[in-house]
CSV table of N, CA, C and O and ligand atoms in Angstrom, one decimal:
chain,number,residue,atom,x,y,z
A,225,MET,N,0.8,-1.4,0.0
A,225,MET,CA,-0.3,0.2,0.1
A,225,MET,C,0.9,1.4,0.4
A,225,MET,O,1.8,1.3,0.9
A,226,VAL,N,0.6,2.2,-1.1
A,226,VAL,CA,1.1,3.0,-1.1
A,226,VAL,C,0.1,4.5,-0.8
A,226,VAL,O,-0.5,4.6,-1.3
A,227,HIS,N,0.9,5.4,-0.6
A,227,HIS,CA,0.4,6.8,-0.3
A,227,HIS,C,0.7,7.6,-1.0
A,227,HIS,O,1.8,8.2,-0.9
A,228,ILE,N,-0.1,8.9,-2.2
A,228,ILE,CA,0.2,9.8,-2.9
A,228,ILE,C,-0.1,10.7,-2.4
A,228,ILE,O,-1.6,11.0,-1.8
A,229,GLN,N,0.2,12.2,-2.3
A,229,GLN,CA,-0.4,13.5,-2.1
A,229,GLN,C,-0.4,14.5,-3.0
A,229,GLN,O,0.6,14.5,-4.1
A,230,ARG,N,-1.7,14.8,-3.1
A,230,ARG,CA,-1.7,16.4,-3.9
A,230,ARG,C,-1.7,17.4,-3.2
A,230,ARG,O,-3.1,17.5,-2.7
A,231,ARG,N,-1.4,18.4,-3.9
A,231,ARG,CA,-1.8,19.7,-2.6
A,231,ARG,C,-2.6,21.0,-3.7
A,231,ARG,O,-2.0,21.1,-5.0
A,232,GLU,N,-3.9,21.2,-3.1
A,232,GLU,CA,-4.2,22.4,-4.2
A,232,GLU,C,-4.4,23.8,-3.5
A,232,GLU,O,-4.5,23.4,-2.1
A,233,VAL,N,-4.3,24.6,-3.7
A,233,VAL,CA,-5.1,26.1,-3.0
A,233,VAL,C,-6.3,26.8,-3.5
A,233,VAL,O,-6.5,26.7,-4.6
A,234,PHE,N,-6.7,27.2,-2.5
A,234,PHE,CA,-7.8,28.4,-2.9
A,234,PHE,C,-7.8,29.3,-1.8
A,234,PHE,O,-7.9,29.5,-0.9
A,235,CYS,N,-8.6,30.6,-2.2
A,235,CYS,CA,-8.6,31.5,-1.6
A,235,CYS,C,-10.0,31.6,-1.8
A,235,CYS,O,-11.3,32.0,-2.0
A,236,ALA,N,-10.2,32.2,-0.1
A,236,ALA,CA,-12.2,31.9,0.7
A,236,ALA,C,-12.1,32.8,1.6
A,236,ALA,O,-11.1,33.0,2.6
A,237,ALA,N,-13.2,33.9,1.8
A,237,ALA,CA,-13.8,34.1,2.9
A,237,ALA,C,-14.4,33.7,4.1
A,237,ALA,O,-15.5,32.5,3.4
A,238,HIS,N,-14.3,33.5,5.6
A,238,HIS,CA,-14.9,32.7,6.1
A,238,HIS,C,-15.7,33.7,7.6
A,238,HIS,O,-14.7,34.2,7.8
A,239,ARG,N,-16.2,33.4,7.8
A,239,ARG,CA,-16.8,34.0,9.4
A,239,ARG,C,-17.5,32.9,10.4
A,239,ARG,O,-18.3,32.1,9.9
A,240,LEU,N,-16.3,32.8,11.2
A,240,LEU,CA,-17.1,31.7,12.5
A,240,LEU,C,-18.3,32.4,13.3
A,240,LEU,O,-18.0,33.1,14.1
A,241,TYR,N,-19.4,31.8,13.0
A,241,TYR,CA,-20.8,32.7,13.8
A,241,TYR,C,-21.9,31.5,13.7
A,241,TYR,O,-21.7,30.7,12.3
A,242,ASN,N,-22.1,31.2,15.0
A,242,ASN,CA,-23.2,29.9,15.2
A,242,ASN,C,-24.9,31.3,15.4
A,242,ASN,O,-25.0,31.7,16.4
A,243,ASP,N,-25.6,30.7,14.8
A,243,ASP,CA,-26.6,31.4,14.6
A,243,ASP,C,-27.7,30.9,15.8
A,243,ASP,O,-28.5,31.8,16.1
A,244,ALA,N,-27.0,29.8,16.5
A,244,ALA,CA,-28.1,29.4,17.7
A,244,ALA,C,-27.8,30.1,19.5
A,244,ALA,O,-28.1,30.2,19.6
A,245,LEU,N,-26.3,31.0,18.8
A,245,LEU,CA,-25.7,31.6,19.8
A,245,LEU,C,-25.8,33.1,19.7
A,245,LEU,O,-26.4,33.6,18.7
A,246,SER,N,-25.8,33.5,20.6
A,246,SER,CA,-26.0,35.6,20.6
A,246,SER,C,-25.0,35.9,20.3
A,246,SER,O,-23.8,35.8,20.2
A,247,ALA,N,-25.2,37.2,19.6
A,247,ALA,CA,-24.2,37.8,19.2
A,247,ALA,C,-22.4,37.8,20.0
A,247,ALA,O,-21.5,38.1,20.1
A,248,GLN,N,-23.2,38.3,21.2
A,248,GLN,CA,-21.9,38.0,22.6
A,248,GLN,C,-21.9,36.7,22.8
A,248,GLN,O,-20.0,36.9,23.1
A,249,GLU,N,-22.5,36.3,22.8
A,249,GLU,CA,-21.5,34.5,23.0
A,249,GLU,C,-20.6,33.9,21.5
A,249,GLU,O,-19.7,33.5,21.8
A,250,ASN,N,-21.0,34.7,20.4
A,250,ASN,CA,-20.4,34.6,19.1
A,250,ASN,C,-18.9,35.4,19.8
A,250,ASN,O,-17.5,34.5,19.3
A,251,GLU,N,-19.1,36.4,20.5
A,251,GLU,CA,-17.6,37.0,20.2
A,251,GLU,C,-16.7,36.2,20.9
A,251,GLU,O,-15.6,36.3,20.6
A,252,GLU,N,-17.4,35.8,22.2
A,252,GLU,CA,-16.8,35.5,23.4
A,252,GLU,C,-16.0,34.0,22.7
A,252,GLU,O,-15.0,33.9,23.2
A,253,LEU,N,-16.8,33.2,21.9
A,253,LEU,CA,-16.6,31.5,21.5
A,253,LEU,C,-15.4,32.0,20.6
A,253,LEU,O,-13.9,31.6,20.5
A,254,PHE,N,-15.3,33.0,19.4
A,254,PHE,CA,-14.9,33.0,18.0
A,254,PHE,C,-14.0,34.1,18.3
A,254,PHE,O,-13.3,34.2,16.8
A,255,GLY,N,-14.2,35.2,18.9
A,255,GLY,CA,-13.5,36.2,19.3
A,255,GLY,C,-13.5,37.2,17.5
A,255,GLY,O,-14.8,37.2,16.9
A,256,LYS,N,-12.7,37.7,17.3
A,256,LYS,CA,-12.5,38.4,15.9
A,256,LYS,C,-12.7,38.0,14.8
A,256,LYS,O,-13.4,38.0,13.6
A,257,CYS,N,-12.3,36.2,15.0
A,257,CYS,CA,-12.8,35.4,13.8
A,257,CYS,C,-14.5,35.4,13.2
A,257,CYS,O,-15.5,34.9,12.4
A,258,SER,N,-14.8,36.2,14.3
A,258,SER,CA,-16.9,36.1,14.6
A,258,SER,C,-17.6,37.5,13.7
A,258,SER,O,-18.7,37.9,13.6
A,259,TRP,N,-16.2,38.3,13.3
A,259,TRP,CA,-17.1,39.8,13.3
A,259,TRP,C,-17.5,39.9,11.8
A,259,TRP,O,-17.8,38.8,10.9
A,260,GLU,N,-18.4,40.9,11.4
A,260,GLU,CA,-19.6,41.0,10.6
A,260,GLU,C,-19.2,40.1,9.1
A,260,GLU,O,-20.1,39.5,8.7
A,261,PHE,N,-18.1,41.1,8.2
A,261,PHE,CA,-18.0,40.7,7.2
A,261,PHE,C,-16.8,39.6,7.0
A,261,PHE,O,-16.8,39.2,5.8
A,262,GLY,N,-16.4,38.7,7.8
A,262,GLY,CA,-15.9,37.6,7.8
A,262,GLY,C,-14.3,38.2,7.5
A,262,GLY,O,-13.9,39.5,7.3
A,263,HIS,N,-13.6,37.3,7.1
A,263,HIS,CA,-12.0,37.7,6.9
A,263,HIS,C,-11.5,36.2,5.8
A,263,HIS,O,-12.4,35.4,5.9
A,264,GLY,N,-10.3,36.6,5.6
A,264,GLY,CA,-10.1,35.7,4.3
A,264,GLY,C,-8.9,34.6,4.4
A,264,GLY,O,-8.1,35.0,5.4
A,265,HIS,N,-8.6,33.5,3.8
A,265,HIS,CA,-7.4,33.0,3.6
A,265,HIS,C,-7.2,31.9,2.4
A,265,HIS,O,-7.8,32.2,1.8
A,266,ASN,N,-6.0,32.1,2.6
A,266,ASN,CA,-5.3,31.4,1.6
A,266,ASN,C,-5.0,29.6,1.8
A,266,ASN,O,-4.4,29.2,2.5
A,267,PHE,N,-6.5,29.1,1.6
A,267,PHE,CA,-6.3,27.7,2.1
A,267,PHE,C,-5.7,27.0,1.6
A,267,PHE,O,-5.5,26.6,-0.1
A,268,GLU,N,-5.1,25.7,2.1
A,268,GLU,CA,-4.2,24.9,1.6
A,268,GLU,C,-5.4,23.7,1.8
A,268,GLU,O,-5.2,23.2,2.6
A,269,VAL,N,-5.3,22.9,0.3
A,269,VAL,CA,-6.2,21.3,0.5
A,269,VAL,C,-5.1,20.4,0.5
A,269,VAL,O,-3.9,20.5,-0.9
A,270,TRP,N,-4.7,19.6,1.3
A,270,TRP,CA,-4.0,18.0,0.6
A,270,TRP,C,-4.4,16.9,0.7
A,270,TRP,O,-5.4,16.7,1.9
A,271,VAL,N,-4.8,16.7,-0.3
A,271,VAL,CA,-5.6,15.1,-0.2
A,271,VAL,C,-4.2,13.9,-0.6
A,271,VAL,O,-3.5,13.8,-1.5
A,272,THR,N,-4.7,12.9,0.8
A,272,THR,CA,-3.8,12.0,0.1
A,272,THR,C,-4.5,10.7,-0.1
A,272,THR,O,-5.9,10.1,0.3
A,273,VAL,N,-4.3,10.1,-1.1
A,273,VAL,CA,-5.0,9.1,-1.7
A,273,VAL,C,-4.0,7.2,-1.5
A,273,VAL,O,-2.8,8.0,-1.8
A,274,LYS,N,-4.7,6.2,-1.0
A,274,LYS,CA,-3.8,5.4,-1.0
A,274,LYS,C,-4.5,4.0,-1.9
A,274,LYS,O,-5.5,4.1,-2.1
A,275,GLY,N,-3.3,3.0,-2.4
A,275,GLY,CA,-3.8,1.9,-3.2
A,275,GLY,C,-1.8,1.3,-3.5
A,275,GLY,O,-1.0,1.7,-2.9
A,276,GLU,N,-2.5,0.1,-4.0
A,276,GLU,CA,-1.5,-0.7,-4.6
A,276,GLU,C,-1.2,-0.1,-6.1
A,276,GLU,O,-1.7,0.7,-6.9
A,277,VAL,N,0.6,-0.4,-6.1
A,277,VAL,CA,1.2,0.5,-7.1
A,277,VAL,C,0.9,-0.6,-8.6
A,277,VAL,O,0.9,-1.7,-8.7
A,278,ASN,N,0.3,0.2,-9.6
A,278,ASN,CA,-0.3,-0.4,-10.5
A,278,ASN,C,1.0,-0.8,-11.5
A,278,ASN,O,1.5,0.1,-11.9
A,279,PRO,N,1.5,-2.4,-12.1
A,279,PRO,CA,2.4,-2.8,-12.5
A,279,PRO,C,2.6,-1.8,-13.6
A,279,PRO,O,3.8,-1.6,-14.1
A,280,LYS,N,1.4,-2.0,-14.7
A,280,LYS,CA,1.6,-0.9,-15.9
A,280,LYS,C,2.1,0.4,-16.0
A,280,LYS,O,3.0,1.1,-16.8
A,281,THR,N,1.4,1.6,-15.1
A,281,THR,CA,1.6,2.7,-15.1
A,281,THR,C,2.9,3.0,-13.9
A,281,THR,O,3.2,4.0,-13.8
A,282,GLY,N,3.3,2.1,-13.1
A,282,GLY,CA,3.9,2.7,-11.6
A,282,GLY,C,3.3,3.8,-10.9
A,282,GLY,O,3.7,4.0,-9.8
A,283,PHE,N,1.7,3.9,-10.9
A,283,PHE,CA,1.2,4.8,-10.1
A,283,PHE,C,0.3,4.2,-9.2
A,283,PHE,O,-0.4,3.3,-9.3
A,284,VAL,N,-0.2,4.7,-8.2
A,284,VAL,CA,-1.4,4.4,-7.4
A,284,VAL,C,-2.4,4.9,-8.0
A,284,VAL,O,-3.7,4.4,-8.3
A,285,MET,N,-2.3,6.7,-8.4
A,285,MET,CA,-3.5,6.9,-9.4
A,285,MET,C,-2.5,8.0,-9.8
A,285,MET,O,-1.6,8.5,-9.3
A,286,ASN,N,-3.0,8.5,-11.4
A,286,ASN,CA,-2.5,9.5,-12.0
A,286,ASN,C,-2.8,10.7,-11.1
A,286,ASN,O,-3.7,10.9,-10.9
A,287,LEU,N,-1.8,11.4,-10.9
A,287,LEU,CA,-1.8,12.4,-10.0
A,287,LEU,C,-2.4,13.8,-10.8
A,287,LEU,O,-3.1,14.7,-10.3
A,288,SER,N,-2.4,13.5,-12.5
A,288,SER,CA,-3.0,14.2,-13.1
A,288,SER,C,-4.4,14.2,-13.0
A,288,SER,O,-5.5,15.1,-13.0
A,289,ASP,N,-5.3,13.0,-12.7
A,289,ASP,CA,-6.4,12.5,-12.6
A,289,ASP,C,-7.1,12.9,-11.0
A,289,ASP,O,-8.1,13.6,-10.9
A,290,LEU,N,-6.1,13.0,-9.9
A,290,LEU,CA,-6.6,13.7,-8.6
A,290,LEU,C,-6.5,15.0,-8.9
A,290,LEU,O,-7.6,15.4,-7.9
A,291,LYS,N,-5.3,15.7,-9.6
A,291,LYS,CA,-6.2,17.0,-9.4
A,291,LYS,C,-7.0,17.1,-9.9
A,291,LYS,O,-7.7,18.3,-10.2
A,292,ALA,N,-7.5,16.8,-11.4
A,292,ALA,CA,-8.8,17.5,-11.9
A,292,ALA,C,-10.3,17.3,-11.3
A,292,ALA,O,-10.9,17.8,-11.1
A,293,LEU,N,-10.1,16.2,-10.3
A,293,LEU,CA,-11.1,15.9,-9.1
A,293,LEU,C,-10.9,16.8,-8.3
A,293,LEU,O,-12.1,17.2,-7.7
A,294,MET,N,-9.9,17.2,-7.7
A,294,MET,CA,-9.7,18.4,-6.7
A,294,MET,C,-10.2,19.8,-7.5
A,294,MET,O,-10.5,20.4,-6.6
A,295,MET,N,-9.8,19.8,-8.5
A,295,MET,CA,-10.1,21.1,-9.2
A,295,MET,C,-11.7,21.5,-9.5
A,295,MET,O,-12.6,22.6,-9.1
A,296,ARG,N,-12.1,20.3,-10.2
A,296,ARG,CA,-13.4,20.2,-10.0
A,296,ARG,C,-14.7,20.2,-8.7
A,296,ARG,O,-15.7,21.0,-9.1
A,297,PHE,N,-14.5,19.6,-7.8
A,297,PHE,CA,-15.2,18.8,-6.8
A,297,PHE,C,-14.6,20.1,-5.3
A,297,PHE,O,-15.7,20.3,-4.6
A,298,VAL,N,-13.7,20.8,-5.2
A,298,VAL,CA,-13.3,21.5,-4.3
A,298,VAL,C,-12.8,22.9,-4.6
A,298,VAL,O,-13.5,23.8,-4.3
A,299,ILE,N,-12.0,23.1,-5.9
A,299,ILE,CA,-11.0,24.3,-5.6
A,299,ILE,C,-12.3,25.1,-6.6
A,299,ILE,O,-12.5,26.2,-6.4
A,300,ASP,N,-12.5,24.9,-7.5
A,300,ASP,CA,-13.6,25.6,-8.5
A,300,ASP,C,-14.4,26.2,-8.0
A,300,ASP,O,-15.0,27.1,-8.0
A,301,PRO,N,-15.0,25.2,-7.1
A,301,PRO,CA,-16.6,25.3,-5.9
A,301,PRO,C,-16.0,26.9,-5.3
A,301,PRO,O,-16.8,27.3,-4.8
A,302,LEU,N,-14.8,26.6,-4.7
A,302,LEU,CA,-15.1,27.4,-3.0
A,302,LEU,C,-13.6,28.8,-3.6
A,302,LEU,O,-13.6,29.4,-3.0
A,303,ASP,N,-13.2,28.7,-4.8
A,303,ASP,CA,-12.1,29.9,-5.1
A,303,ASP,C,-12.7,31.3,-5.0
A,303,ASP,O,-13.5,31.1,-5.9
A,304,HIS,N,-12.7,31.5,-3.8
A,304,HIS,CA,-12.8,33.1,-4.1
A,304,HIS,C,-14.6,33.4,-3.9
A,304,HIS,O,-15.2,34.2,-4.3
A,305,ARG,N,-14.8,32.5,-3.1
A,305,ARG,CA,-16.2,32.6,-2.6
A,305,ARG,C,-16.0,33.0,-1.1
A,305,ARG,O,-15.3,32.8,-0.4
A,306,HIS,N,-17.7,33.3,-0.5
A,306,HIS,CA,-17.7,33.5,0.8
A,306,HIS,C,-18.1,32.3,1.4
A,306,HIS,O,-19.3,32.0,0.9
A,307,LEU,N,-17.4,30.9,2.4
A,307,LEU,CA,-18.1,30.0,2.4
A,307,LEU,C,-19.4,30.2,3.3
A,307,LEU,O,-20.3,29.7,3.1
A,308,ASN,N,-19.9,31.5,4.0
A,308,ASN,CA,-20.9,31.5,4.5
A,308,ASN,C,-22.5,31.9,3.5
A,308,ASN,O,-23.5,31.5,3.9
A,309,LEU,N,-22.0,32.7,2.9
A,309,LEU,CA,-22.7,33.3,2.0
A,309,LEU,C,-23.3,32.9,1.0
A,309,LEU,O,-23.9,33.0,-0.3
A,310,ASP,N,-22.1,32.3,-0.1
A,310,ASP,CA,-22.0,32.0,-1.3
A,310,ASP,C,-22.5,30.8,-1.2
A,310,ASP,O,-23.0,29.7,-0.2
A,311,ASP,N,-23.1,30.1,-2.5
A,311,ASP,CA,-23.7,28.9,-2.7
A,311,ASP,C,-23.2,27.8,-3.2
A,311,ASP,O,-22.7,27.4,-4.5
A,312,THR,N,-22.3,27.7,-2.3
A,312,THR,CA,-21.3,26.3,-2.1
A,312,THR,C,-21.9,24.7,-1.7
A,312,THR,O,-22.8,25.2,-0.5
A,313,PHE,N,-21.1,23.9,-1.3
A,313,PHE,CA,-21.1,22.9,-0.6
A,313,PHE,C,-21.1,22.8,0.7
A,313,PHE,O,-21.3,22.4,1.6
A,314,MET,N,-20.6,24.1,1.2
A,314,MET,CA,-20.4,24.8,2.7
A,314,MET,C,-21.4,25.1,2.9
A,314,MET,O,-21.5,25.9,4.3
A,315,LYS,N,-22.1,25.8,1.9
A,315,LYS,CA,-23.7,26.6,2.5
A,315,LYS,C,-24.3,26.0,3.8
A,315,LYS,O,-24.7,24.8,3.7
A,316,GLY,N,-24.9,26.8,5.1
A,316,GLY,CA,-25.2,26.2,5.9
A,316,GLY,C,-24.4,25.5,7.0
A,316,GLY,O,-25.1,24.9,7.9
A,317,ILE,N,-23.3,25.5,6.6
A,317,ILE,CA,-22.2,24.7,7.8
A,317,ILE,C,-21.3,25.6,8.4
A,317,ILE,O,-20.7,26.2,7.8
A,318,LEU,N,-21.1,25.6,9.3
A,318,LEU,CA,-20.3,26.4,9.9
A,318,LEU,C,-18.9,25.9,9.7
A,318,LEU,O,-18.7,25.1,9.5
A,319,PRO,N,-18.6,27.3,9.0
A,319,PRO,CA,-17.1,27.1,8.2
A,319,PRO,C,-15.8,27.2,9.1
A,319,PRO,O,-15.0,27.9,8.6
A,320,SER,N,-15.6,26.0,10.1
A,320,SER,CA,-14.5,25.8,10.5
A,320,SER,C,-13.9,24.8,9.4
A,320,SER,O,-13.8,24.5,8.8
A,321,THR,N,-12.3,24.9,10.2
A,321,THR,CA,-11.2,24.6,8.9
A,321,THR,C,-11.9,22.9,9.2
A,321,THR,O,-12.0,21.8,8.7
A,322,GLU,N,-12.1,22.6,10.3
A,322,GLU,CA,-13.0,20.9,10.8
A,322,GLU,C,-13.7,20.6,9.7
A,322,GLU,O,-13.4,19.7,9.1
A,323,ASN,N,-14.9,21.6,9.7
A,323,ASN,CA,-15.9,21.1,9.2
A,323,ASN,C,-15.5,20.9,7.4
A,323,ASN,O,-16.5,20.4,6.5
A,324,LEU,N,-14.8,21.8,7.0
A,324,LEU,CA,-14.1,21.9,5.4
A,324,LEU,C,-13.2,20.7,5.2
A,324,LEU,O,-13.5,20.1,4.3
A,325,ALA,N,-12.6,20.3,6.0
A,325,ALA,CA,-11.6,19.1,5.7
A,325,ALA,C,-13.4,18.0,5.6
A,325,ALA,O,-12.9,17.1,4.8
A,326,ILE,N,-13.8,17.9,6.7
A,326,ILE,CA,-15.1,16.9,6.5
A,326,ILE,C,-15.9,16.9,5.3
A,326,ILE,O,-15.9,15.8,4.3
A,327,GLU,N,-16.0,18.2,5.1
A,327,GLU,CA,-17.1,18.4,3.4
A,327,GLU,C,-16.4,18.1,2.4
A,327,GLU,O,-16.8,17.9,1.1
A,328,ILE,N,-15.1,18.7,2.5
A,328,ILE,CA,-14.4,18.2,1.3
A,328,ILE,C,-13.8,16.9,1.0
A,328,ILE,O,-14.0,16.3,-0.1
A,329,TRP,N,-13.9,15.9,2.2
A,329,TRP,CA,-13.7,14.4,2.3
A,329,TRP,C,-15.3,14.1,1.4
A,329,TRP,O,-15.0,13.1,0.7
A,330,ASN,N,-16.6,14.6,1.7
A,330,ASN,CA,-17.3,14.1,0.9
A,330,ASN,C,-17.5,14.3,-0.6
A,330,ASN,O,-18.1,13.5,-1.0
A,331,GLN,N,-17.0,15.3,-0.8
A,331,GLN,CA,-16.6,15.8,-1.9
A,331,GLN,C,-15.7,14.7,-2.7
A,331,GLN,O,-16.3,14.1,-4.0
A,332,LEU,N,-15.1,14.5,-2.2
A,332,LEU,CA,-14.1,13.4,-3.1
A,332,LEU,C,-13.9,12.0,-2.6
A,332,LEU,O,-13.4,11.4,-3.4
A,333,CYS,N,-14.7,11.5,-1.9
A,333,CYS,CA,-14.4,10.2,-1.3
A,333,CYS,C,-15.2,9.0,-2.6
A,333,CYS,O,-14.0,8.2,-3.4
A,334,GLU,N,-16.8,9.3,-3.4
A,334,GLU,CA,-16.7,8.8,-4.3
A,334,GLU,C,-16.2,8.7,-5.4
A,334,GLU,O,-15.3,8.1,-6.1
A,335,PRO,N,-15.5,10.0,-6.1
A,335,PRO,CA,-15.2,10.2,-7.4
A,335,PRO,C,-13.8,9.7,-7.4
A,335,PRO,O,-13.0,8.9,-7.8
A,336,VAL,N,-12.8,9.7,-6.2
A,336,VAL,CA,-11.3,8.9,-6.3
A,336,VAL,C,-12.0,7.4,-5.7
A,336,VAL,O,-11.1,6.8,-6.7
A,337,ALA,N,-13.0,7.1,-5.6
A,337,ALA,CA,-12.9,5.3,-5.1
A,337,ALA,C,-13.3,5.2,-6.9
A,337,ALA,O,-13.1,3.8,-7.4
A,338,GLU,N,-14.2,5.7,-7.4
A,338,GLU,CA,-14.2,5.8,-9.5
A,338,GLU,C,-13.2,5.5,-9.8
A,338,GLU,O,-13.2,4.7,-11.1
A,339,PHE,N,-12.1,5.9,-9.4
A,339,PHE,CA,-10.7,5.5,-9.9
A,339,PHE,C,-10.0,4.1,-9.5
A,339,PHE,O,-8.8,4.2,-9.7
A,340,GLY,N,-10.9,3.5,-8.7
A,340,GLY,CA,-10.1,2.4,-8.1
A,340,GLY,C,-9.4,2.6,-6.9
A,340,GLY,O,-8.3,1.7,-6.3
A,341,SER,N,-9.3,4.1,-6.1
A,341,SER,CA,-8.3,4.4,-5.2
A,341,SER,C,-8.8,4.6,-3.9
A,341,SER,O,-10.2,4.7,-4.1
A,342,LEU,N,-8.3,4.7,-2.7
A,342,LEU,CA,-8.8,5.1,-1.6
A,342,LEU,C,-8.5,6.3,-0.8
A,342,LEU,O,-7.4,6.6,-1.2
A,343,LEU,N,-9.6,7.0,-0.9
A,343,LEU,CA,-8.9,8.6,0.0
A,343,LEU,C,-9.0,8.4,1.7
A,343,LEU,O,-9.4,7.4,2.1
A,344,HIS,N,-7.8,8.8,1.7
A,344,HIS,CA,-7.2,8.1,3.2
A,344,HIS,C,-7.2,9.6,4.2
A,344,HIS,O,-7.4,9.4,5.1
A,345,CYS,N,-6.4,11.0,3.6
A,345,CYS,CA,-6.8,11.6,4.2
A,345,CYS,C,-6.9,13.3,3.5
A,345,CYS,O,-6.7,13.6,2.5
A,346,VAL,N,-7.9,14.2,4.1
A,346,VAL,CA,-8.1,15.4,3.8
A,346,VAL,C,-7.3,16.3,4.8
A,346,VAL,O,-7.5,16.2,6.1
A,347,ARG,N,-6.4,16.8,4.4
A,347,ARG,CA,-5.7,18.1,5.1
A,347,ARG,C,-6.1,19.7,4.5
A,347,ARG,O,-5.8,20.0,3.7
A,348,VAL,N,-6.4,19.8,5.9
A,348,VAL,CA,-6.5,21.7,5.3
A,348,VAL,C,-5.9,22.8,6.0
A,348,VAL,O,-5.6,22.2,7.5
A,349,VAL,N,-5.1,23.2,5.6
A,349,VAL,CA,-4.3,24.2,5.9
A,349,VAL,C,-4.5,25.9,6.2
A,349,VAL,O,-4.8,26.2,4.9
A,350,GLU,N,-4.8,26.2,7.5
A,350,GLU,CA,-5.7,27.6,7.2
A,350,GLU,C,-4.9,28.4,7.5
A,350,GLU,O,-4.7,29.6,7.0
A,351,THR,N,-3.5,28.5,8.5
A,351,THR,CA,-2.1,29.2,8.6
A,351,THR,C,-1.7,28.9,8.6
A,351,THR,O,-1.5,27.5,9.0
A,352,GLU,N,-0.5,29.6,8.3
A,352,GLU,CA,1.0,28.7,8.7
A,352,GLU,C,1.0,27.7,9.5
A,352,GLU,O,2.1,26.6,9.9
A,353,ASN,N,0.2,28.4,10.7
A,353,ASN,CA,0.0,27.3,12.3
A,353,ASN,C,-0.7,26.7,12.3
A,353,ASN,O,-1.0,25.6,13.4
A,354,ASN,N,-2.1,26.4,11.6
A,354,ASN,CA,-2.9,25.9,12.1
A,354,ASN,C,-3.6,25.0,11.0
A,354,ASN,O,-3.7,25.3,9.6
A,355,ALA,N,-3.7,23.6,11.2
A,355,ALA,CA,-4.1,22.5,9.8
A,355,ALA,C,-4.9,22.2,11.1
A,355,ALA,O,-5.3,21.6,11.9
A,356,VAL,N,-5.6,21.4,9.9
A,356,VAL,CA,-7.2,20.2,10.2
A,356,VAL,C,-6.5,18.7,9.4
A,356,VAL,O,-6.4,19.2,8.4
A,357,GLU,N,-6.6,17.8,10.1
A,357,GLU,CA,-6.7,16.5,9.2
A,357,GLU,C,-7.8,15.9,9.4
A,357,GLU,O,-8.2,15.4,11.0
A,358,TYR,N,-8.5,14.8,8.3
A,358,TYR,CA,-9.8,14.1,8.4
A,358,TYR,C,-9.5,12.9,7.6
A,358,TYR,O,-9.0,13.0,6.3
A,359,PHE,N,-10.0,11.9,8.6
A,359,PHE,CA,-9.5,10.5,7.8
A,359,PHE,C,-10.6,9.7,7.6
A,359,PHE,O,-10.7,8.6,7.4
A,360,GLY,N,-11.8,10.8,7.6
A,360,GLY,CA,-13.2,9.6,7.0
A,360,GLY,C,-13.8,9.6,8.1
A,360,GLY,O,-15.4,8.7,8.2
A,361,ALA,N,-13.4,9.2,9.6
A,361,ALA,CA,-13.8,9.1,10.6
A,361,ALA,C,-13.6,9.4,11.8
A,361,ALA,O,-12.7,10.2,11.9
B,236,NI,NI1,-10.3,32.4,9.9
C-alpha cells in the first residue's frame, strides 16, 4: 500500500458564527473570527490517496486525475467564495477548518473510489500554524 499526496490552494472568506448563539456568545467563542463581514485565508488542501501500485503505470493513481478531481469538486466551487454566503457545498455549515476538511472529504470520497483508489486523508491548512486532518471517521 502506497500513499500519494496532491496539494491545491484556494482563496476564500469565512466567518465563524453560530446562529444559534447570541452575538455576545459568538464574540466570546470566536473572537475576531466572528466579526460581521468575515475574513479571508489562502487555504491549502492536501489530499492523500492510498492504493497498490499499478504495475502497468507505476502509479497508485495518476496525479493528473487527482488534480482534476480536486479542481472540479473542491477548488473551483470554493475559490474566491464567501463560505457563509455563497452557494457552495459549505452553505449552511459553520465553516471551521474542521468542517471544511469533512465536507471536502465528502466531495472527493466517491470520485476517488471511481478511479479504484481509496481516499486516506484530507488536510486543510488555514494558516502557517493551523491545520486540520480528517480520515473519514
Ligand atoms: Ni479564519
